[in-house]
Amino acid sequence: MAGTGSDPDLPGQFILDTTINNIPERWISERIGDWFLGCHPTLPVIRLIDEKGQAAGWLLGYAIDEGGRLLQDKDTLRVNNLIDGGESCEEEFTYRFGGRFLTIFAGSRWPRVYLDPCGSLSAVYCPHCKIVASTTNLIPYDDLTNGRVDLARELGIPYTNAMYPLDLTPRYHIFRLLPNHYLDLSTWQSVRHWPSGPIQGMIDVEKAIGIISAIVRRNIAAVTKSIPTYLCLTGGQDSRMLLACAKDVANQIELLTFSLSDDDVTTIDIAIARQIGKKCRIRHSVLPPREPTPEDLKEWMNRIGFSTGEVRGWQGCTMFRQADPAYARLYGVAGGLGRAFWSREYAMTDTVSPERLLDYCRAPYTRETLEAARQWLDRIPFTNASPIMDLFMLEQRIGCWAGVWPYAYGDDPGFTLFPMCHREVITTMLSLPAGYRRSGNLMRDIIQHEWVELLGWPFSEPIGSLKITLPVRRLWKMAGNVFRNPGSIIGGIGNQRPGGK
């Protein structure tokens, strides 16, 4: 059983503990002072040292430095000012990097854990056990850490796209560390470190496009230099923006598109991606649909500890096995921040309630969930609704969803990475004029700046013969549903009436 020194199948995962007993067999283990780090062999470990060469901690995962280099397993990095500087040195060091990673300062005057800007290498922690881990799987059960059975039942995971709200997890007394927070290993408190106040300044659009595209280009190039790379291309804006920024290394990537049975969205994705690949002479592969096996479904959810809902990814788990595990996968996660995806409907003077936050999570209103939402709202250093919802999207949707599901995949030596995951990219997107962000033009404008020919295809709309065949297919599907359930059309009409049930 995980958490008892056994050898669970949890690739890319880690545990930080005050005892070696909970580290799975055959995992790599290291020690600094009272802290034991255990990592699955597929997870890169970079050693951190202070100015005197003493062990200060670790950087785990796939970090890209300012020079465009993907750090490698067993690298050693020096952290300046740990001895003579202030506590901000840890944050300043961490957010020099892009990629999917976290830092652990176990041998510092300020023992802390920091996530990357998106929380894309997610972490949970148990204060009374004094354990930090990638998922709840690695934390042993005791009388205080049993499952939140009632909440889990109401969320309906894995059969829904619901999310555990904010720092709640499937188990009591185990909490998720959110993006923009560090975990103080001396007090076991999560502390918000960014933003410390309203995000200042209003950046010029052209300047913002230059900053974002340069960092995304650098991150993509760093990955392609190190490992064969899939760019996961859909029909949407965010992945196409990644492709635009990959123009200089297009001959080193392979476009990858997923297919789910009887799914209009992936049908459109495939048609657009196939044409782009052909026109731009980039290799393009489509993973054909495969019925998920019970074993794969169980493994997918077990690896993430049933910590979030992601129906399409879960149902596609057997299909994903057709991809080459030696390839890195690049996804366009975080682009929604640039077009105010969760905040566009809010005026600055609106109020955000705990209940509204829970609605986004598809979570019930319980004493526990409402308290988690209230506490989160109380700790935000501003009251304007629009930036609150931007922050909520970053910390909930990205940190508690996109930071979790990559653990489901056992790629080796491949890995998942979000090229937009960089503090300067996040800050720049959130500093754009509100009207421009709400226009949704940022990704389109970056594409025009980097590779204008990619605007020759619509975003997520049928092309070619699909303009005719998809509507016909939808009508046939609707007719089949009515035939199988004649009462559904009556119920559907009733639901559209005022007061209809």
Coordinates of C-alpha atoms in Angstrom, one line a residue:
M1 CA 0.0 0.0 0.0
A2 CA 1.3 3.5 -0.8
G3 CA 2.6 5.4 2.1
T4 CA 4.0 2.3 3.8
G5 CA 7.2 2.0 2.0
S6 CA 5.8 -0.2 -0.8
D7 CA 6.4 0.5 -4.5
P8 CA 3.3 2.1 -6.0
D9 CA 3.1 2.9 -9.7
L10 CA 3.3 6.7 -9.3
P11 CA 5.6 8.0 -12.0
G12 CA 6.8 11.5 -11.7
Q13 CA 5.8 11.8 -8.0
F14 CA 7.5 12.7 -4.8
I15 CA 7.3 12.8 -1.0
L16 CA 9.0 15.0 1.6
D17 CA 8.9 13.5 5.1
T18 CA 10.6 13.5 8.5
T19 CA 11.1 9.8 8.2
I20 CA 12.3 7.5 5.5
N21 CA 9.7 4.8 6.3
N22 CA 7.0 6.2 3.9
I23 CA 9.3 6.5 0.9
P24 CA 8.4 3.7 -1.6
E25 CA 10.9 1.0 -2.4
R26 CA 13.2 1.6 -5.4
W27 CA 12.5 5.4 -5.2
I28 CA 15.5 7.7 -5.1
S29 CA 15.9 9.2 -1.6
E30 CA 18.1 12.0 -0.2
R31 CA 18.3 13.8 3.1
I32 CA 18.9 17.3 4.3
G33 CA 18.9 17.7 8.1
D34 CA 15.6 16.3 9.4
W35 CA 14.1 16.0 6.0
F36 CA 13.9 13.0 3.7
L37 CA 13.0 13.4 0.0
G38 CA 11.8 10.5 -2.0
C39 CA 11.2 10.7 -5.7
H40 CA 10.1 8.3 -8.4
P41 CA 13.1 7.7 -10.7
T42 CA 11.4 9.5 -13.6
L43 CA 11.2 12.8 -11.7
P44 CA 14.3 15.0 -12.2
V45 CA 16.0 16.2 -9.0
I46 CA 18.2 19.4 -9.0
R47 CA 20.3 20.1 -5.9
L48 CA 20.3 23.6 -4.4
I49 CA 23.2 24.9 -2.4
D50 CA 23.9 28.1 -0.6
E51 CA 26.8 30.5 -1.0
K52 CA 29.1 28.3 1.1
G53 CA 28.2 25.2 -0.9
Q54 CA 26.0 23.7 1.8
A55 CA 22.9 21.8 0.8
A56 CA 19.9 24.1 0.8
G57 CA 17.2 22.1 -0.8
W58 CA 15.9 20.7 -4.1
L59 CA 14.2 21.8 -7.3
L60 CA 12.0 19.0 -8.6
G61 CA 10.7 18.7 -12.1
Y62 CA 11.2 20.4 -15.5
A63 CA 12.5 24.0 -15.0
I64 CA 13.7 26.2 -17.8
D65 CA 16.2 28.9 -16.9
E66 CA 16.6 32.4 -18.2
G67 CA 19.1 31.3 -20.8
G68 CA 16.7 28.8 -22.3
R69 CA 18.1 25.6 -20.8
L70 CA 16.0 22.8 -19.5
L71 CA 17.6 21.8 -16.2
Q72 CA 18.7 18.2 -16.0
D73 CA 18.5 15.5 -13.3
K74 CA 21.4 15.8 -10.9
D75 CA 22.2 19.4 -11.8
T76 CA 23.4 21.6 -8.9
L77 CA 22.3 25.3 -8.6
R78 CA 23.5 28.0 -6.2
V79 CA 20.9 30.1 -4.5
N80 CA 22.3 33.6 -3.7
N81 CA 21.6 35.5 -0.5
L82 CA 20.4 32.5 1.5
I83 CA 22.9 33.3 4.2
D84 CA 23.1 37.0 4.3
G85 CA 20.0 38.1 2.4
G86 CA 16.3 38.4 3.2
E87 CA 13.7 35.8 2.9
S88 CA 12.6 37.1 -0.5
C89 CA 15.6 35.4 -2.0
E90 CA 13.8 32.1 -2.2
E91 CA 10.9 33.5 -4.1
E92 CA 13.2 35.5 -6.4
F93 CA 15.2 32.4 -7.2
T94 CA 12.1 30.2 -7.8
Y95 CA 10.4 32.6 -10.2
R96 CA 13.4 33.0 -12.4
F97 CA 12.3 29.8 -14.0
G98 CA 9.6 28.7 -16.3
G99 CA 8.2 25.1 -16.8
R100 CA 6.7 22.6 -14.5
F101 CA 8.5 22.3 -11.2
L102 CA 8.6 23.2 -7.5
T103 CA 11.3 24.2 -5.0
I104 CA 12.0 22.9 -1.5
F105 CA 14.2 24.9 0.8
A106 CA 14.9 22.3 3.5
G107 CA 18.3 23.6 4.6
S108 CA 17.5 27.3 4.7
R109 CA 16.7 29.7 7.5
W110 CA 13.2 29.8 5.9
P111 CA 12.2 26.2 5.3
R112 CA 9.5 26.5 2.6
V113 CA 8.0 24.8 -0.5
Y114 CA 7.2 27.0 -3.5
L115 CA 5.2 25.9 -6.6
D116 CA 5.8 27.1 -10.1
P117 CA 3.5 30.0 -11.2
C118 CA 0.7 27.7 -12.4
G119 CA 1.1 25.1 -9.7
S120 CA 1.6 22.6 -12.5
L121 CA 3.6 20.2 -10.4
S122 CA 0.9 20.0 -7.8
A123 CA 1.5 19.3 -4.1
V124 CA -0.5 18.4 -1.1
Y125 CA 0.5 18.5 2.6
C126 CA -0.6 17.0 5.9
P127 CA 0.4 19.3 8.9
H128 CA 0.0 16.7 11.6
C129 CA 1.9 14.0 9.6
K130 CA 4.5 16.6 8.6
I131 CA 4.4 15.3 5.0
V132 CA 4.4 17.1 1.6
A133 CA 3.7 14.9 -1.4
S134 CA 2.6 15.1 -5.0
T135 CA -0.8 13.3 -4.3
T136 CA -2.7 12.0 -1.3
N137 CA -1.7 8.5 -2.4
L138 CA 1.7 8.9 -0.6
I139 CA 0.4 10.0 2.7
P140 CA -0.5 7.2 5.1
Y141 CA -4.0 6.9 6.5
D142 CA -4.7 7.5 10.2
D143 CA -7.7 8.4 12.3
L144 CA -7.5 12.0 11.1
T145 CA -6.9 11.5 7.4
N146 CA -9.9 9.4 6.3
G147 CA -11.7 10.1 3.0
R148 CA -14.2 12.9 2.6
V149 CA -16.8 10.3 1.5
D150 CA -19.9 12.6 1.5
L151 CA -18.1 15.4 -0.5
A152 CA -16.6 12.9 -2.9
R153 CA -20.1 11.4 -3.5
E154 CA -21.6 14.8 -4.2
L155 CA -18.8 15.8 -6.6
G156 CA -19.3 12.6 -8.5
I157 CA -15.6 12.3 -9.5
P158 CA -14.6 10.6 -11.8
Y159 CA -17.9 10.7 -13.7
T160 CA -18.1 14.5 -13.7
N161 CA -15.8 17.5 -14.3
A162 CA -16.2 18.8 -10.7
M163 CA -13.2 20.0 -8.7
Y164 CA -12.4 19.9 -5.1
P165 CA -12.6 23.6 -4.0
L166 CA -9.3 25.4 -3.4
D167 CA -7.2 23.7 -0.7
L168 CA -9.6 20.8 -0.1
T169 CA -8.6 17.3 -1.1
P170 CA -10.4 13.9 -1.1
R171 CA -9.0 13.3 2.5
Y172 CA -9.5 15.2 5.8
H173 CA -6.5 17.1 7.2
I174 CA -4.7 16.9 3.9
F175 CA -4.6 20.2 2.0
R176 CA -3.6 21.3 -1.5
L177 CA -0.9 23.9 -1.8
L178 CA -2.3 26.6 -4.1
P179 CA -0.3 28.6 -6.7
N180 CA 1.0 31.9 -5.4
H181 CA 1.3 30.4 -1.9
Y182 CA 4.3 28.9 -0.1
L183 CA 4.2 26.2 2.6
D184 CA 6.1 27.2 5.7
L185 CA 7.7 23.9 6.9
S186 CA 8.2 25.3 10.4
T187 CA 4.6 26.3 11.1
W188 CA 2.8 24.1 8.4
Q189 CA 0.9 27.1 7.3
S190 CA 0.2 28.0 3.7
V191 CA 1.0 31.7 3.1
R192 CA 0.1 33.8 0.1
H193 CA 3.2 35.5 -1.4
W194 CA 1.8 36.9 -4.6
P195 CA 0.1 39.2 -5.4
S196 CA 0.8 41.3 -2.3
G197 CA -1.7 44.0 -3.5
P198 CA -3.5 45.0 -6.6
I199 CA -1.5 44.2 -9.8
Q200 CA 0.0 47.5 -10.6
G201 CA 0.4 49.1 -14.0
M202 CA -1.2 48.9 -17.3
I203 CA 1.1 47.4 -19.9
D204 CA 1.1 48.4 -23.6
V205 CA -0.4 45.7 -25.8
E206 CA 2.5 45.5 -28.2
K207 CA 5.0 45.3 -25.4
A208 CA 3.0 42.5 -23.8
I209 CA 2.8 40.5 -27.0
G210 CA 6.6 40.8 -27.3
I211 CA 7.2 39.7 -23.7
I212 CA 4.8 36.7 -23.8
S213 CA 5.9 35.5 -27.2
A214 CA 9.6 35.7 -26.3
I215 CA 9.2 33.6 -23.1
V216 CA 7.0 31.0 -24.8
R217 CA 9.4 30.7 -27.7
R218 CA 12.3 30.2 -25.2
N219 CA 10.4 27.6 -23.2
I220 CA 9.4 25.6 -26.3
A221 CA 12.9 25.7 -27.8
A222 CA 14.4 24.5 -24.5
V223 CA 12.2 21.4 -24.5
T224 CA 12.8 20.6 -28.2
K225 CA 16.6 20.8 -27.7
S226 CA 16.4 18.2 -25.0
I227 CA 13.8 15.7 -26.0
P228 CA 11.5 14.7 -28.9
T229 CA 8.4 16.9 -28.5
Y230 CA 4.7 16.7 -29.2
L231 CA 2.8 20.0 -29.5
C232 CA -0.8 19.0 -28.6
L233 CA -2.8 20.9 -31.2
T234 CA -6.5 21.5 -31.1
G235 CA -8.7 23.8 -33.1
G236 CA -8.5 26.4 -30.4
Q237 CA -6.5 29.6 -29.9
D238 CA -4.1 28.6 -27.1
S239 CA -2.4 25.6 -28.7
R240 CA -2.2 27.5 -32.0
M241 CA -0.4 30.3 -30.3
L242 CA 2.1 27.8 -29.0
L243 CA 2.6 26.6 -32.6
A244 CA 3.2 30.1 -33.8
C245 CA 5.8 30.6 -31.1
A246 CA 7.4 27.3 -32.2
K247 CA 7.9 28.5 -35.8
D248 CA 11.7 28.4 -35.5
V249 CA 11.7 24.8 -34.2
A250 CA 8.8 23.5 -36.2
N251 CA 10.9 20.9 -37.9
Q252 CA 11.7 19.5 -34.4
I253 CA 8.1 19.0 -33.2
E254 CA 5.3 16.7 -34.0
L255 CA 1.7 17.9 -33.8
L256 CA -0.5 15.6 -31.8
T257 CA -4.3 15.6 -31.8
F258 CA -6.6 13.4 -29.8
S259 CA -9.8 11.7 -31.0
L260 CA -12.7 10.6 -28.9
S261 CA -15.5 8.4 -30.3
D262 CA -18.6 10.3 -31.6
D263 CA -17.2 13.7 -30.4
D264 CA -17.8 16.8 -32.5
V265 CA -15.1 18.8 -30.7
T266 CA -12.3 16.4 -31.5
T267 CA -13.6 16.0 -35.0
I268 CA -13.1 19.7 -35.6
D269 CA -9.7 19.6 -33.9
I270 CA -8.5 16.9 -36.2
A271 CA -9.7 18.5 -39.4
I272 CA -8.1 21.9 -38.6
A273 CA -4.8 20.4 -37.2
R274 CA -4.5 18.1 -40.1
Q275 CA -4.7 20.9 -42.6
I276 CA -2.3 23.1 -40.6
G277 CA 0.2 20.2 -40.5
K278 CA -0.1 19.6 -44.2
K279 CA 0.2 23.2 -45.2
C280 CA 3.1 24.0 -42.9
R281 CA 4.8 20.7 -43.5
I282 CA 4.9 19.6 -39.9
R283 CA 4.5 16.0 -38.9
H284 CA 1.0 15.4 -37.5
S285 CA -0.4 12.4 -35.7
V286 CA -3.9 11.6 -34.6
L287 CA -4.5 9.2 -31.7
P288 CA -7.5 7.2 -32.9
P289 CA -10.2 6.5 -30.3
R290 CA -9.9 3.4 -28.1
E291 CA -12.4 2.0 -25.7
P292 CA -10.9 2.5 -22.2
T293 CA -10.0 -0.6 -20.3
P294 CA -11.1 -1.0 -16.7
E295 CA -7.5 -1.4 -15.7
D296 CA -6.5 1.9 -17.4
L297 CA -9.5 3.8 -16.0
K298 CA -8.5 2.6 -12.5
E299 CA -4.8 3.4 -12.9
W300 CA -5.5 6.9 -14.3
M301 CA -7.6 7.9 -11.3
N302 CA -5.5 6.1 -8.7
R303 CA -2.4 8.0 -9.9
I304 CA -4.1 11.4 -9.2
G305 CA -5.7 10.2 -6.0
F306 CA -9.2 10.9 -7.4
S307 CA -8.3 14.5 -6.8
T308 CA -10.1 16.2 -9.7
G309 CA -12.7 15.5 -12.4
E310 CA -11.5 15.3 -16.0
V311 CA -13.9 13.1 -17.8
R312 CA -12.4 13.5 -21.3
G313 CA -8.9 12.7 -20.1
W314 CA -10.1 9.8 -18.0
Q315 CA -12.2 8.3 -20.8
G316 CA -9.3 8.8 -23.2
C317 CA -6.7 7.1 -21.0
T318 CA -6.3 4.0 -23.2
M319 CA -6.2 6.1 -26.3
F320 CA -3.3 8.2 -24.7
R321 CA -1.2 5.0 -24.4
Q322 CA -0.7 5.1 -28.2
A323 CA 1.5 8.2 -27.9
D324 CA 5.2 7.7 -27.6
P325 CA 6.1 7.9 -23.9
A326 CA 9.6 9.2 -24.8
Y327 CA 8.1 12.5 -26.0
A328 CA 7.4 15.6 -24.0
R329 CA 3.9 17.0 -24.4
L330 CA 3.3 20.7 -24.6
Y331 CA -0.2 22.1 -23.8
G332 CA -1.7 25.6 -24.1
V333 CA -2.8 25.8 -20.5
A334 CA -3.1 29.3 -19.0
G335 CA -4.1 31.1 -22.2
G336 CA -7.6 31.7 -20.7
L337 CA -6.0 34.2 -18.3
G338 CA -5.1 36.4 -21.3
R339 CA -8.7 36.7 -22.4
A340 CA -10.3 37.1 -19.0
F341 CA -12.1 33.7 -19.4
W342 CA -13.5 33.6 -15.9
S343 CA -13.6 37.4 -15.2
R344 CA -15.1 38.9 -18.3
E345 CA -18.7 38.9 -17.0
Y346 CA -17.8 40.8 -13.8
A347 CA -17.6 44.5 -13.3
M348 CA -14.9 45.8 -11.0
T349 CA -17.6 46.8 -8.4
D350 CA -19.3 43.4 -8.4
T351 CA -19.1 41.1 -5.3
V352 CA -17.8 37.6 -5.5
S353 CA -19.5 35.3 -3.0
P354 CA -18.3 31.9 -1.7
E355 CA -21.3 30.3 -3.3
R356 CA -20.3 31.7 -6.7
L357 CA -16.8 30.2 -6.4
L358 CA -18.3 26.8 -5.5
D359 CA -20.5 27.0 -8.6
Y360 CA -17.4 27.1 -10.8
C361 CA -16.1 24.0 -9.0
R362 CA -19.5 22.3 -9.4
A363 CA -19.2 21.7 -5.7
P364 CA -22.0 21.6 -3.1
Y365 CA -22.6 24.3 -0.5
T366 CA -21.5 22.6 2.7
R367 CA -20.0 24.1 5.9
E368 CA -16.6 22.9 4.9
T369 CA -16.7 24.0 1.2
L370 CA -18.1 27.4 2.1
E371 CA -15.5 28.0 4.8
A372 CA -12.7 27.1 2.3
A373 CA -14.1 29.6 -0.2
R374 CA -14.5 32.3 2.5
Q375 CA -11.0 31.9 3.8
W376 CA -9.6 32.2 0.3
L377 CA -11.6 35.4 -0.4
D378 CA -10.6 36.9 3.0
R379 CA -6.9 36.5 2.1
I380 CA -6.9 38.3 -1.2
P381 CA -5.4 41.7 -1.0
F382 CA -8.0 43.5 -3.1
T383 CA -11.8 43.5 -3.4
N384 CA -12.5 44.1 -7.1
A385 CA -14.4 41.2 -8.6
S386 CA -12.7 41.0 -12.0
P387 CA -9.1 40.4 -10.7
I388 CA -10.4 38.1 -8.0
M389 CA -11.9 35.9 -10.6
D390 CA -8.7 36.0 -12.6
L391 CA -6.8 34.8 -9.5
F392 CA -9.4 32.2 -8.9
M393 CA -9.0 30.8 -12.4
L394 CA -5.2 30.6 -11.9
E395 CA -5.3 29.0 -8.5
Q396 CA -8.4 26.8 -8.9
R397 CA -8.8 25.8 -12.5
I398 CA -5.1 25.7 -13.4
G399 CA -3.6 24.8 -10.0
C400 CA -6.2 22.4 -8.8
W401 CA -7.0 20.8 -12.1
A402 CA -4.3 21.3 -14.7
G403 CA -1.7 20.8 -12.0
V404 CA -3.2 17.4 -11.1
W405 CA -4.1 15.4 -14.2
P406 CA -0.5 15.3 -15.6
Y407 CA 0.3 12.8 -12.8
A408 CA -2.0 10.3 -14.5
Y409 CA 0.5 9.7 -17.3
G410 CA 3.5 7.4 -17.0
D411 CA 5.6 8.9 -19.7
D412 CA 9.3 8.1 -19.5
P413 CA 11.4 10.0 -20.3
G414 CA 8.6 12.2 -21.6
F415 CA 6.7 14.7 -19.5
T416 CA 4.0 17.3 -19.6
L417 CA 4.8 21.0 -19.7
F418 CA 2.9 24.3 -20.2
P419 CA 5.1 26.8 -22.1
M420 CA 3.0 29.7 -20.7
C421 CA 3.9 28.8 -17.2
H422 CA 6.2 31.6 -16.2
R423 CA 5.6 34.4 -13.6
E424 CA 6.3 37.2 -16.1
V425 CA 3.8 35.7 -18.6
I426 CA 1.1 35.5 -15.9
T427 CA 1.8 39.0 -14.7
T428 CA 1.9 40.5 -18.2
M429 CA -1.4 38.9 -19.2
L430 CA -3.1 40.2 -16.0
S431 CA -1.7 43.7 -16.6
L432 CA -3.2 44.1 -20.0
P433 CA -6.1 46.7 -20.3
A434 CA -9.3 45.1 -19.2
G435 CA -11.1 45.9 -22.4
Y436 CA -8.4 44.3 -24.5
R437 CA -8.4 41.1 -22.4
R438 CA -12.1 40.8 -22.6
S439 CA -12.0 41.2 -26.4
G440 CA -10.2 37.8 -26.5
N441 CA -7.7 39.0 -29.1
L442 CA -4.5 38.3 -27.3
M443 CA -3.8 34.8 -28.7
R444 CA -4.8 35.9 -32.2
D445 CA -2.5 38.9 -32.0
I446 CA 0.5 36.8 -30.8
I447 CA -0.2 34.5 -33.7
Q448 CA -0.2 37.4 -36.1
H449 CA 3.1 38.6 -34.6
E450 CA 4.8 35.2 -34.8
W451 CA 3.3 33.2 -37.7
V452 CA 0.5 35.1 -39.4
E453 CA -0.3 32.2 -41.9
L454 CA -1.7 30.3 -39.0
L455 CA -4.7 32.7 -39.0
G456 CA -5.8 31.1 -42.2
W457 CA -8.0 28.7 -40.3
P458 CA -10.9 29.5 -38.0
F459 CA -10.8 28.7 -34.3
S460 CA -12.8 25.7 -33.2
E461 CA -15.3 25.9 -36.0
P462 CA -16.1 23.3 -38.7
I463 CA -14.2 23.6 -41.9
G464 CA -14.8 22.1 -45.4
S465 CA -17.4 19.3 -45.6
L466 CA -17.8 19.4 -41.8
K467 CA -19.9 22.5 -42.2
I468 CA -22.6 20.2 -43.6
T469 CA -21.9 16.8 -42.1
L470 CA -21.6 17.9 -38.4
P471 CA -25.1 19.6 -38.3
V472 CA -26.6 16.5 -40.0
R473 CA -24.8 14.2 -37.5
R474 CA -26.2 16.3 -34.6
L475 CA -29.7 16.0 -35.9
W476 CA -29.4 12.3 -36.3
K477 CA -28.1 12.0 -32.8
M478 CA -30.9 14.1 -31.4
A479 CA -33.5 12.0 -33.3
G480 CA -31.9 8.9 -31.9
N481 CA -32.2 10.2 -28.4
V482 CA -35.9 11.1 -28.9
F483 CA -36.5 7.6 -30.4
R484 CA -34.9 5.9 -27.4
N485 CA -36.6 8.2 -24.9
P486 CA -39.7 9.9 -26.3
G487 CA -40.3 11.7 -23.0
S488 CA -37.1 13.6 -23.2
I489 CA -38.4 16.1 -25.7
I490 CA -41.4 16.9 -23.5
G491 CA -39.1 17.3 -20.5
G492 CA -36.8 19.4 -22.5
I493 CA -39.6 21.8 -23.6
G494 CA -40.8 21.9 -20.0
N495 CA -37.4 22.9 -18.8
Q496 CA -37.4 25.9 -21.1
R497 CA -40.6 27.3 -19.6
P498 CA -40.6 29.7 -16.6
G499 CA -40.9 27.5 -13.6
G500 CA -40.4 24.3 -15.7
K501 CA -39.0 21.4 -13.8

